[in-house]
Tab-separated table of C-alpha atoms and ligand atoms in Angstrom:
chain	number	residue	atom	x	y	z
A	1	UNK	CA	-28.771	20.541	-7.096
A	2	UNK	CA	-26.299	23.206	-6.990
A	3	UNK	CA	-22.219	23.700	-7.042
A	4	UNK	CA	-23.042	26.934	-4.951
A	5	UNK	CA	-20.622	26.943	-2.153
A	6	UNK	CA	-20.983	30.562	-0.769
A	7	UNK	CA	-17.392	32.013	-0.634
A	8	UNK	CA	-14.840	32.490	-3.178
A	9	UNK	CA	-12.862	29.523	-2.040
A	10	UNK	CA	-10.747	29.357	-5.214
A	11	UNK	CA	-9.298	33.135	-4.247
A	12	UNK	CA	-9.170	32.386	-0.384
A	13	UNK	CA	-7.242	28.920	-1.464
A	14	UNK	CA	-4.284	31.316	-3.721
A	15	UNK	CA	-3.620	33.339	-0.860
A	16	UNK	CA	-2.941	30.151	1.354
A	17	UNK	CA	-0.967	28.386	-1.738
A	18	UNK	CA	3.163	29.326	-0.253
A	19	UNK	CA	1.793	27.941	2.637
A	20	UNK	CA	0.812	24.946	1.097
A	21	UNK	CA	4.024	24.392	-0.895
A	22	UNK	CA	6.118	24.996	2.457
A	23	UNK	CA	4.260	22.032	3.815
A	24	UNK	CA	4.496	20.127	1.372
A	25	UNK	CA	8.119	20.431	0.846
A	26	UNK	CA	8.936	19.718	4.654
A	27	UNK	CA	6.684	16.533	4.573
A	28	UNK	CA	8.855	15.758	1.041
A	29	UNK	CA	12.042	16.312	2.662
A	30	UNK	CA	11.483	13.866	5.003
A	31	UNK	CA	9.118	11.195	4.011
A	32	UNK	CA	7.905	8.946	6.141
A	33	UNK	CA	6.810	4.892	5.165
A	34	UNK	CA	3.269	3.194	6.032
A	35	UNK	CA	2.996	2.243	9.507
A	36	UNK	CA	6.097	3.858	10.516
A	37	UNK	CA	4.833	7.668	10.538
A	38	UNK	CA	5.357	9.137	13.424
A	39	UNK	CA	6.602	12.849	13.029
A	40	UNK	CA	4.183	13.298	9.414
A	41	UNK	CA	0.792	12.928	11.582
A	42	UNK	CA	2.602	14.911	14.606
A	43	UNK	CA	2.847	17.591	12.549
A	44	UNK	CA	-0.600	17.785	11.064
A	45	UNK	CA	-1.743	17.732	14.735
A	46	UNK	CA	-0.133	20.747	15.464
A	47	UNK	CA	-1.100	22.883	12.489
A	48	UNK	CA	-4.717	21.507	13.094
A	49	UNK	CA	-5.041	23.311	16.344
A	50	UNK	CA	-2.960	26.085	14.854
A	51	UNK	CA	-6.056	27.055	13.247
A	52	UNK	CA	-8.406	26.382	15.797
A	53	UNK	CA	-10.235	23.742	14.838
A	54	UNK	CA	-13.314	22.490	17.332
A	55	UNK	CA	-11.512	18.710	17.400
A	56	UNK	CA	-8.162	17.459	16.673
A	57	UNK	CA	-7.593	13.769	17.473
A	58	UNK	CA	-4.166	11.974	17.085
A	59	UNK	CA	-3.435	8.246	16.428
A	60	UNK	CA	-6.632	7.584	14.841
A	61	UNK	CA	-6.314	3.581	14.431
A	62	UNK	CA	-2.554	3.669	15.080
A	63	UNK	CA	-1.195	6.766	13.316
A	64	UNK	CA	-4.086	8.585	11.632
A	65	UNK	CA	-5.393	12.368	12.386
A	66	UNK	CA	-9.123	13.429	12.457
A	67	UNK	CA	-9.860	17.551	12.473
A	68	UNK	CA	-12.881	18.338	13.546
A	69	UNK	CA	-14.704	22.136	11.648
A	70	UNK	CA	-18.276	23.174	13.468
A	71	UNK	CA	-20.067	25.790	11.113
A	72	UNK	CA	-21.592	28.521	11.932
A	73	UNK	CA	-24.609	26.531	10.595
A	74	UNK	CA	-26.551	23.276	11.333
A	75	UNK	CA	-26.508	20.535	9.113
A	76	UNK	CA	-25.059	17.414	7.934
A	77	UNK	CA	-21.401	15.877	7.923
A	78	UNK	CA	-19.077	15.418	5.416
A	79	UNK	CA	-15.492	13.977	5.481
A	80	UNK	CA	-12.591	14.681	3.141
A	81	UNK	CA	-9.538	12.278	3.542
A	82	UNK	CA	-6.048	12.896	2.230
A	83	UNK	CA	-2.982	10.162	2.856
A	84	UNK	CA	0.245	10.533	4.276
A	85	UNK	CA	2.571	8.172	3.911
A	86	UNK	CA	5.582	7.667	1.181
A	87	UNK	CA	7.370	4.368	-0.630
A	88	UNK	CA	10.358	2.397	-0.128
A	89	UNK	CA	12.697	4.714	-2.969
A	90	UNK	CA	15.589	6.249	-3.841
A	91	UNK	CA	14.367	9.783	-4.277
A	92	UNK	CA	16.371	10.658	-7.570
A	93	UNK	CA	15.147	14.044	-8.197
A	94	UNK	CA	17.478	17.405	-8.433
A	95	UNK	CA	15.547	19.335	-6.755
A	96	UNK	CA	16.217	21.407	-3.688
A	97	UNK	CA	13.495	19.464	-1.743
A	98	UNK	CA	14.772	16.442	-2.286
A	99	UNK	CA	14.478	13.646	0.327
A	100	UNK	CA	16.514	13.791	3.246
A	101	UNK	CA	15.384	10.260	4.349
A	102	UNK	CA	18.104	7.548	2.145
A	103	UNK	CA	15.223	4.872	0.244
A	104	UNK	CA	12.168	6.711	1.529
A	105	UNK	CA	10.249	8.838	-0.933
A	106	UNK	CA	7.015	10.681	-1.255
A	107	UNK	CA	6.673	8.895	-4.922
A	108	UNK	CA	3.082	9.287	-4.944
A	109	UNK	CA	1.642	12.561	-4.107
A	110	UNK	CA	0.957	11.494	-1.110
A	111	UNK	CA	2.678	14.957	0.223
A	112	UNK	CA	0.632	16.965	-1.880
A	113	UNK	CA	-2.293	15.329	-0.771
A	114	UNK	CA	-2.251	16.143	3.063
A	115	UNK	CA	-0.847	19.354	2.197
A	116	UNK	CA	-3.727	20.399	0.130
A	117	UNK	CA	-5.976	19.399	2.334
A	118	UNK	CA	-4.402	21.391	5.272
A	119	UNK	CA	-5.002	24.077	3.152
A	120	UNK	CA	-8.612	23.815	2.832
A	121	UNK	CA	-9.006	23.571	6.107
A	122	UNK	CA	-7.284	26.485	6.928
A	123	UNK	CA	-9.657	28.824	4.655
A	124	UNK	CA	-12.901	26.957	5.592
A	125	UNK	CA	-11.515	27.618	9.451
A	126	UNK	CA	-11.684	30.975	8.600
A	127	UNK	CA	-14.905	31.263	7.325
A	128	UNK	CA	-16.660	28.770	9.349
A	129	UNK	CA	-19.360	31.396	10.264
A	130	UNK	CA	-20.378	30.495	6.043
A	131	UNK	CA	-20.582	26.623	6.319
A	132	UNK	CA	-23.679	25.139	7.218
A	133	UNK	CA	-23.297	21.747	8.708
A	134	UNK	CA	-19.296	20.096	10.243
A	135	UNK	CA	-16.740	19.172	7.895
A	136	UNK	CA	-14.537	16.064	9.035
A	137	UNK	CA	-10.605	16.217	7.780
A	138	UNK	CA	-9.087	12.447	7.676
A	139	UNK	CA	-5.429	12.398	7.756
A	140	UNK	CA	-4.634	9.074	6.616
A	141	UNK	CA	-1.625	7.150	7.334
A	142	UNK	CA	-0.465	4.009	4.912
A	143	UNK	CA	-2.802	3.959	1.919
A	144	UNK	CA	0.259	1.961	0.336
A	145	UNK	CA	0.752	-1.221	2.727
A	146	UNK	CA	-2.188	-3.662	3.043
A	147	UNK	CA	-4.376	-3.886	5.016
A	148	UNK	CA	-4.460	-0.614	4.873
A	149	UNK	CA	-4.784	2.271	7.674
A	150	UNK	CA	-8.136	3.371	6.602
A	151	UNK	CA	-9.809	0.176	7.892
A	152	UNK	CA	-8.099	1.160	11.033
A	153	UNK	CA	-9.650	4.527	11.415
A	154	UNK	CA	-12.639	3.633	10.519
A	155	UNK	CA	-12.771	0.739	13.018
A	156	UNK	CA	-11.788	3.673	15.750
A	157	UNK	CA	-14.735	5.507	14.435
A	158	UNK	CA	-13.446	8.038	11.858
A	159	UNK	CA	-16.069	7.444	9.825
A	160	UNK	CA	-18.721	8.097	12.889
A	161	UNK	CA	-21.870	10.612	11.994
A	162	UNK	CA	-20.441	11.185	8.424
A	163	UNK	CA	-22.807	11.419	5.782
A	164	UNK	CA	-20.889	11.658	2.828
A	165	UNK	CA	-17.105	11.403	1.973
A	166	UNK	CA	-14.709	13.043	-0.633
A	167	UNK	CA	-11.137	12.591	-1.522
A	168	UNK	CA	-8.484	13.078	-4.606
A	169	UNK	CA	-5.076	11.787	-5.611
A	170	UNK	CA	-2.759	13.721	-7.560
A	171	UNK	CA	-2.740	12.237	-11.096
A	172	UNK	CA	0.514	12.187	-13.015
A	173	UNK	CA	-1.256	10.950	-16.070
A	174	UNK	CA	-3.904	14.122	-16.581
A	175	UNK	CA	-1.995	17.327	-17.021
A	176	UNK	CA	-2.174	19.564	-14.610
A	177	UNK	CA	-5.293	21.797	-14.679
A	178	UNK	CA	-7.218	18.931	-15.868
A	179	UNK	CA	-9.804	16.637	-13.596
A	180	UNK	CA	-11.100	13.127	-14.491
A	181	UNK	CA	-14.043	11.951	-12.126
A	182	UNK	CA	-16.517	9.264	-12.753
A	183	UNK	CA	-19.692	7.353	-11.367
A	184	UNK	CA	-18.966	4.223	-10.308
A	185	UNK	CA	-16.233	2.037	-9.943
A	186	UNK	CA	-13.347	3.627	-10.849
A	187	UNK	CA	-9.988	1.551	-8.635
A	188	UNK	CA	-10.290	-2.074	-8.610
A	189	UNK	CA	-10.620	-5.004	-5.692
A	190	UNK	CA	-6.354	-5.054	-5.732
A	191	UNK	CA	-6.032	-9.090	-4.064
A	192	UNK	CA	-3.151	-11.152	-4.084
A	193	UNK	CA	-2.118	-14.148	-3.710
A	194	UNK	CA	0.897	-17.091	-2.973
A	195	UNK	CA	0.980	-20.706	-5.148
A	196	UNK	CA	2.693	-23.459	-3.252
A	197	UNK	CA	2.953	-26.537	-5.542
A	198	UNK	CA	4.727	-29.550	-4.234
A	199	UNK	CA	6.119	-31.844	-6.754
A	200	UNK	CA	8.961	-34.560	-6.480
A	201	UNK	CA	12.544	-33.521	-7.509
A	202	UNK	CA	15.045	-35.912	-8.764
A	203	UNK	CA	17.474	-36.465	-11.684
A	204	UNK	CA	17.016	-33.784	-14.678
A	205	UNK	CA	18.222	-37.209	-17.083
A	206	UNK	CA	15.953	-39.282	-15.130
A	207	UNK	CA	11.965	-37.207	-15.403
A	208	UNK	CA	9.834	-40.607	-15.404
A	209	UNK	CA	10.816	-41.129	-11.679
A	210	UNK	CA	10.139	-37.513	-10.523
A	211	UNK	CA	7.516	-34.871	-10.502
A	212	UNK	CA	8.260	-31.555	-11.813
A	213	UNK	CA	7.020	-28.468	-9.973
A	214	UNK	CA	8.246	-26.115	-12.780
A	215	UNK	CA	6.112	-28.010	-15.349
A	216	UNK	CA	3.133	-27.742	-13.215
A	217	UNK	CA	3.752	-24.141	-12.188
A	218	UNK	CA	4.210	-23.275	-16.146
A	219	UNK	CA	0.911	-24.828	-17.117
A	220	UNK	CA	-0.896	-23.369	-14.199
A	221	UNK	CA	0.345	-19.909	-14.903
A	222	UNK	CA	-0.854	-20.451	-18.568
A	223	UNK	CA	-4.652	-22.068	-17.428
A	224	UNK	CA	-5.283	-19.125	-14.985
A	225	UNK	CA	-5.452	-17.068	-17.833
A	226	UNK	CA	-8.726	-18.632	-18.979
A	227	UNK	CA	-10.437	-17.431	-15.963
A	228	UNK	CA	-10.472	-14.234	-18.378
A	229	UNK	CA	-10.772	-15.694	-21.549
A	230	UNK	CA	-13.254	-18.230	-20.720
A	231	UNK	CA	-14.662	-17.705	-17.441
A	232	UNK	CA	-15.804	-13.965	-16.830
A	233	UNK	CA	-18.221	-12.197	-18.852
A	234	UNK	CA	-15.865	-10.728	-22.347
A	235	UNK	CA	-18.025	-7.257	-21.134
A	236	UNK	CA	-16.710	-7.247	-17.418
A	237	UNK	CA	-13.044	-6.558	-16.428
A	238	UNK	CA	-10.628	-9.040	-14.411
A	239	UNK	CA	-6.506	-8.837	-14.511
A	240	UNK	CA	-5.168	-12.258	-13.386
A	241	UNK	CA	-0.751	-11.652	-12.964
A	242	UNK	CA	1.828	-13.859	-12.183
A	243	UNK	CA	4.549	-11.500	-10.805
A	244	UNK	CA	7.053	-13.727	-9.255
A	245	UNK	CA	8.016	-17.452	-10.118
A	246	UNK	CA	10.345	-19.232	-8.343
A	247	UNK	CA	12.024	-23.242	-8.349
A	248	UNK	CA	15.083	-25.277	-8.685
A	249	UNK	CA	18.547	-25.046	-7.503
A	250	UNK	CA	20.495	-26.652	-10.410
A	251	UNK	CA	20.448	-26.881	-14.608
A	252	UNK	CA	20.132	-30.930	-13.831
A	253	UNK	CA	17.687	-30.887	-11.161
A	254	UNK	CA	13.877	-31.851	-11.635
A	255	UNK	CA	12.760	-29.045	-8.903
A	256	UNK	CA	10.785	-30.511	-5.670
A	257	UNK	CA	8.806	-27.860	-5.462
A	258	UNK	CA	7.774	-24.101	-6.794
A	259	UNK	CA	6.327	-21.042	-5.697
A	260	UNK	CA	4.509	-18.286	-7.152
A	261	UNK	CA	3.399	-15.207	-5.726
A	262	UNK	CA	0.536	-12.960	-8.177
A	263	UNK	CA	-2.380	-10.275	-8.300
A	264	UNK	CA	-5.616	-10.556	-9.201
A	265	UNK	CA	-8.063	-7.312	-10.062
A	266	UNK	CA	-11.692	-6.968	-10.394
A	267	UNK	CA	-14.255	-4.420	-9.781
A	268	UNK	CA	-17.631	-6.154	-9.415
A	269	UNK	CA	-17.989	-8.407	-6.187
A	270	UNK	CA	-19.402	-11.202	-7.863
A	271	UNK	CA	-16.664	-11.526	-10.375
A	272	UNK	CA	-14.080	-10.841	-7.770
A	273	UNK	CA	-15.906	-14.140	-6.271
A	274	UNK	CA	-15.778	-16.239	-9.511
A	275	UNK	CA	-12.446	-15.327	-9.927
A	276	UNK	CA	-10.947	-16.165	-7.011
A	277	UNK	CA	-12.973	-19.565	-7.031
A	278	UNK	CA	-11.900	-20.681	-10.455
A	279	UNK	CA	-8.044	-19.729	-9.334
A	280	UNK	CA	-8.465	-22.276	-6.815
A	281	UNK	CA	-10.227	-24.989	-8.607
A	282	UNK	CA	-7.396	-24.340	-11.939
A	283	UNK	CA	-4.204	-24.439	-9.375
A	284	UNK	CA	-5.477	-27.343	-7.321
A	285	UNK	CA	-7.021	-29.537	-10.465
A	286	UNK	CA	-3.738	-28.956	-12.552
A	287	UNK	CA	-1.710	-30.161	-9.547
A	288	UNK	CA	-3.189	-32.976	-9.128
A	289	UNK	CA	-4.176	-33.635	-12.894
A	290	UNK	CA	-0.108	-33.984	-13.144
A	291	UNK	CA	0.795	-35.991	-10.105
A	292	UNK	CA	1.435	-33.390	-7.580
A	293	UNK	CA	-0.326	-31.024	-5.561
A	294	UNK	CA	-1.182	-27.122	-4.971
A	295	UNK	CA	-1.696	-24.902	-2.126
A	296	UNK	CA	-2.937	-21.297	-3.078
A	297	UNK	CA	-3.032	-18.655	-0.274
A	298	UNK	CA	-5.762	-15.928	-1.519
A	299	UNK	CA	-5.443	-12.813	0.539
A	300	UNK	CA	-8.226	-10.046	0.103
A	301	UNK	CA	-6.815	-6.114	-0.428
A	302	UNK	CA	-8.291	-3.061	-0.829
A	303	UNK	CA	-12.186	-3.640	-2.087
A	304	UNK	CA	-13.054	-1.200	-5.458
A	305	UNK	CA	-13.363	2.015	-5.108
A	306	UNK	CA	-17.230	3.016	-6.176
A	307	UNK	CA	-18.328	6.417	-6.721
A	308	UNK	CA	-22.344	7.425	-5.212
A	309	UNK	CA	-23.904	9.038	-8.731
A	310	UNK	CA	-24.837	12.038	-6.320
A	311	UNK	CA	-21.825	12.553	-5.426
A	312	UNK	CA	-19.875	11.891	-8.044
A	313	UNK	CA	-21.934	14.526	-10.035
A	314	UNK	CA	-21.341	17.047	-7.070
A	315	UNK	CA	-17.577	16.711	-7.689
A	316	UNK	CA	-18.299	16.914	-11.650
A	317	UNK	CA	-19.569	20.116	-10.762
A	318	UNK	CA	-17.154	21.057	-8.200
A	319	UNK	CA	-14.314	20.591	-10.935
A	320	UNK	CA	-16.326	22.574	-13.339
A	321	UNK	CA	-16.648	25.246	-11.379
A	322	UNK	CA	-12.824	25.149	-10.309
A	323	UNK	CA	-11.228	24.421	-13.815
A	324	UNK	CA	-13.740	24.716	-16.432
A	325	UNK	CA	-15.901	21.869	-18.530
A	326	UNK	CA	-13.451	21.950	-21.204
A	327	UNK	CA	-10.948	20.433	-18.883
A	328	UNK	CA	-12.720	17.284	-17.807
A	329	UNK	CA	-11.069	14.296	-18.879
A	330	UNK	CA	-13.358	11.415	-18.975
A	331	UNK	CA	-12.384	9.166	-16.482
A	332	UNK	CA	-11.492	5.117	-17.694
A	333	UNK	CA	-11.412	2.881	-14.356
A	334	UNK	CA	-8.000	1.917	-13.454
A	335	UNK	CA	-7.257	-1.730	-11.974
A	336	UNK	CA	-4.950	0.182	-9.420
A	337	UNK	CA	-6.064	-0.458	-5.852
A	338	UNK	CA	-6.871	2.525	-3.193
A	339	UNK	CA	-8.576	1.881	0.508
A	340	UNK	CA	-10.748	5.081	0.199
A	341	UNK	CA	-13.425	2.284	-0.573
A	342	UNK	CA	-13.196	1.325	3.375
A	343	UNK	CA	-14.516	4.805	3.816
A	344	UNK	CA	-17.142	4.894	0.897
A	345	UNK	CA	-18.220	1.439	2.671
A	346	UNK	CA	-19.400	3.843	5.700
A	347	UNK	CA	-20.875	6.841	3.321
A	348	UNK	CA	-21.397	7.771	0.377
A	349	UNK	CA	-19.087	9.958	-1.537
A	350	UNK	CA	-16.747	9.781	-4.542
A	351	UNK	CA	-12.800	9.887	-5.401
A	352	UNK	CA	-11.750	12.354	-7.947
A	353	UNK	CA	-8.420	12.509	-10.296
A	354	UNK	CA	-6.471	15.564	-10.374
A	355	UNK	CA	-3.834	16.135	-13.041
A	356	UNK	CA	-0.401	16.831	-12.099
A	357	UNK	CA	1.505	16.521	-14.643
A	358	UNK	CA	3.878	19.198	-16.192
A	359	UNK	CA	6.875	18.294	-18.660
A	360	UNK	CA	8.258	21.626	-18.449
A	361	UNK	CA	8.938	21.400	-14.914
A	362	UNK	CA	9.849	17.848	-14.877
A	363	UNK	CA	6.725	16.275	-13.786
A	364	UNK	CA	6.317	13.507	-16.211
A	365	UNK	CA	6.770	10.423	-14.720
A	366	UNK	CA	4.854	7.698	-13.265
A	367	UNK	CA	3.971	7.127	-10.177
A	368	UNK	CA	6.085	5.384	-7.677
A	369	UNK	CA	9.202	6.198	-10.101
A	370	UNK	CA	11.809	7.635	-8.509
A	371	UNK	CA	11.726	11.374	-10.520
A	372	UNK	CA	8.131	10.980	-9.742
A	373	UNK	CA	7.009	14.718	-8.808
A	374	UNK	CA	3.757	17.158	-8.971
A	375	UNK	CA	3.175	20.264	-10.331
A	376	UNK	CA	2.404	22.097	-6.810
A	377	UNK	CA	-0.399	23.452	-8.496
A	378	UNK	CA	-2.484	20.937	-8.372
A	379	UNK	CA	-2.789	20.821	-4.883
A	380	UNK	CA	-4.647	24.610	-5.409
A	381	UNK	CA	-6.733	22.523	-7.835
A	382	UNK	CA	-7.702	19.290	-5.273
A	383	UNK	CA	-8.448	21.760	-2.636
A	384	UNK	CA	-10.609	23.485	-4.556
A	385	UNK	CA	-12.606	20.499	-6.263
A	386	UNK	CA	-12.684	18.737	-2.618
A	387	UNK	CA	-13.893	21.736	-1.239
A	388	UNK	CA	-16.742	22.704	-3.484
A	389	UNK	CA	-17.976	18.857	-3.314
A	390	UNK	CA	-17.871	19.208	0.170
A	391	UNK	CA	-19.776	22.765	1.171
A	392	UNK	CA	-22.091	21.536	-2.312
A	393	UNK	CA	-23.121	18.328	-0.197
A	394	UNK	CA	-24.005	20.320	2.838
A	395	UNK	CA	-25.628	23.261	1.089
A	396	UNK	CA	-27.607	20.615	-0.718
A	397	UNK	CA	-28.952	18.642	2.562
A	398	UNK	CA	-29.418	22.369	4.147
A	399	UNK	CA	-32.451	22.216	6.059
B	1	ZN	ZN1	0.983	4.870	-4.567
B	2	ZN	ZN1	-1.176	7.026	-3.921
């Protein structure tokens, strides 16, 4: 194997980097949320042909963008994918590029994302003579709103002739200049799901003659914890949450009934399986074990994202190229969820963690927070890493 790409990409990439930061600023300014992008994807269109790619298709499942690069070269196919769309937020940053759009926000990098990308595929446009095989660029509209649009652009055949698939998200927990990538699963099956339980209300003085929802609801939100403690292997991971809770109208009410609304994470099929089986049989068996009954409503999200060894290590190598050994961070799973894994369900390929954070400049908050910002930097950094994995793959299946 080798991390030989051919061309100096991380030079080429500098002189494109005001660009980049132009873009990314516009698409900042005015933020756009899942399923509702309209002028975001436009936009991509047009700088797509701009720079002459061989393909540009709009509304990709819905709202998605596909660029098509020919080398100069035959050889394989390889995708990169970067998202688009921004959160419901209150951009609260004093910055100059600021939100325009009141409660929408670019809170997740998402900006930086697609404007990296662009990027890269204005160099490798430029030097497509070098690149032996077609590189795919997936725009991607609402990564943050189940289902999803990946599983839309996939079904409208994104993901056609692609042999392998990269793609990055800005990482405010690495600083910047550092990379975490791992085989494997590295995001989590992200399902949730709604609790009905249907008790009988009555007099809060008069409990042998009623039967209380909020009772039930607290001991089911306790007994769902054993499907951790008790049901899944202590070695494999599972978060079960209750995040909202809801009954009764008055202090001296029993309350009819309750409703709870949760999340449950995973990475391995089979324990996303046992877990959502045993939440069924706890809710429904403690209902009835206490005179009423349960409904639960278990909807499926985004499956795990899991990195292809090979490719993984071509990104490893990608990032050591672009930033050094020294500045891999080893990469812990997170239980956050991500629908790259609709596309890694077509190919194989790998998602890599870029760092973005800076305290000097203000970058040092979470994501989805409403100071949340990048060090533009990083984009310079995904490009590159994305890049290299990329022209590796296809120098690597030369032939
Ligand atoms: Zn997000
Ligand atoms: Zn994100």
């Amino acid at each position: 194997m080798t991390s030989q790409v051919g061309m100096p990409l991380g030079a080429y990439l500098k002189e494109c980097f005001t660009q980049m930061v132009e873009w990314r600023r516009h698409f900042h300014q005015y933020p756009e949320l899942s399923f509702k992008e309209e002028n975001t994807p436009a936009m991509i269109a047009s700088i797509l042909r701009e720079m002459g790619l061989d393909q540009v298709r709009e509304k990709v499942g819905g709202r998605g963008v596909v660029g098509t690069l020919i080398g100069g070269k035959p050889g394989k196919t390889v995708a990169i994918r970067a998202d688009f769309d921004a959160l419901p937020i209150q951009d609260q940053k004093d910055v100059e590029y600021k939100s325009k759009i009141p409660g929408v926000m670019h809170a997740c990098g998402h900006d930086g994302h697609t404007a990296g990308l662009l990027g890269l595929a204005s160099v490798l446009a430029q030097h497509r003579e070098e690149i032996p095989g077609t590189i795919v660029f997936l725009f991607q509209f609402a990564e943050e709103e189940n289902p999803g649009g990946a599983t839309y652009m996939v079904q409208d055949g994104a993901m056609d002739g692609v042999d392998a698939v990269f793609g990055a998200h800005l990482w405010a927990d690495f600083p910047y200049g550092s990379v975490g990538i791992a085989p494997g699963p590295v995001m989590a099956n992200a399902d949730d799901f709604t609790i009905k339980i249907q008790g009988r209300g009555g007099h809060g003085a008069i409990p042998h003659q009623t039967v209380d929802s909020i009772v039930i609801g607290s001991q089911i939100v306790n007994n769902i914890q054993t499907i951790a403690s008790r049901n899944v292997d202590p070695l494999e991971s599972v978060v079960v949450t209750i995040g909202t809770f809801n009954a009764g109208d008055n202090f001296n009410v029993i309350a009819d009934s309750c409703k709870m609304t949760g999340t449950l994470r995973t990475f391995l099929p089979e324990i996303r399986d046992l877990s959502e089986r045993r939440l069924k049989e706890i809710v429904e068996g403690t209902a009835t074990m206490m005179g009423g009954t349960a409904v639960l409503d278990y909807d499926r999200g985004y499956p795990a994202v899991i990195n292809t060894a090979a490719e993984a290590e071509m990104v490893r190598q990608a990032a050591i190229s672009a930033v050094g050994e020294e500045r891999l961070i080893p990469l812990k799973p997170t239980m956050g969820g991500e629908d790259f894994s609709y596309y890694l369900q077509k190919a194989p390929g790998a998602f890599v963690f870029i760092g973005a954070r800076n305290e000097e400049i203000g970058a040092c908050y979470p994501h989805h927070h409403p100071r949340f910002d990048i060090d533009e930097r990083a984009m310079l950094v995904a490009a590159e890493v994305l890049g290299r994995a990329a022209l590796a793959f296809l120098h690597n299946h030369q032939g």
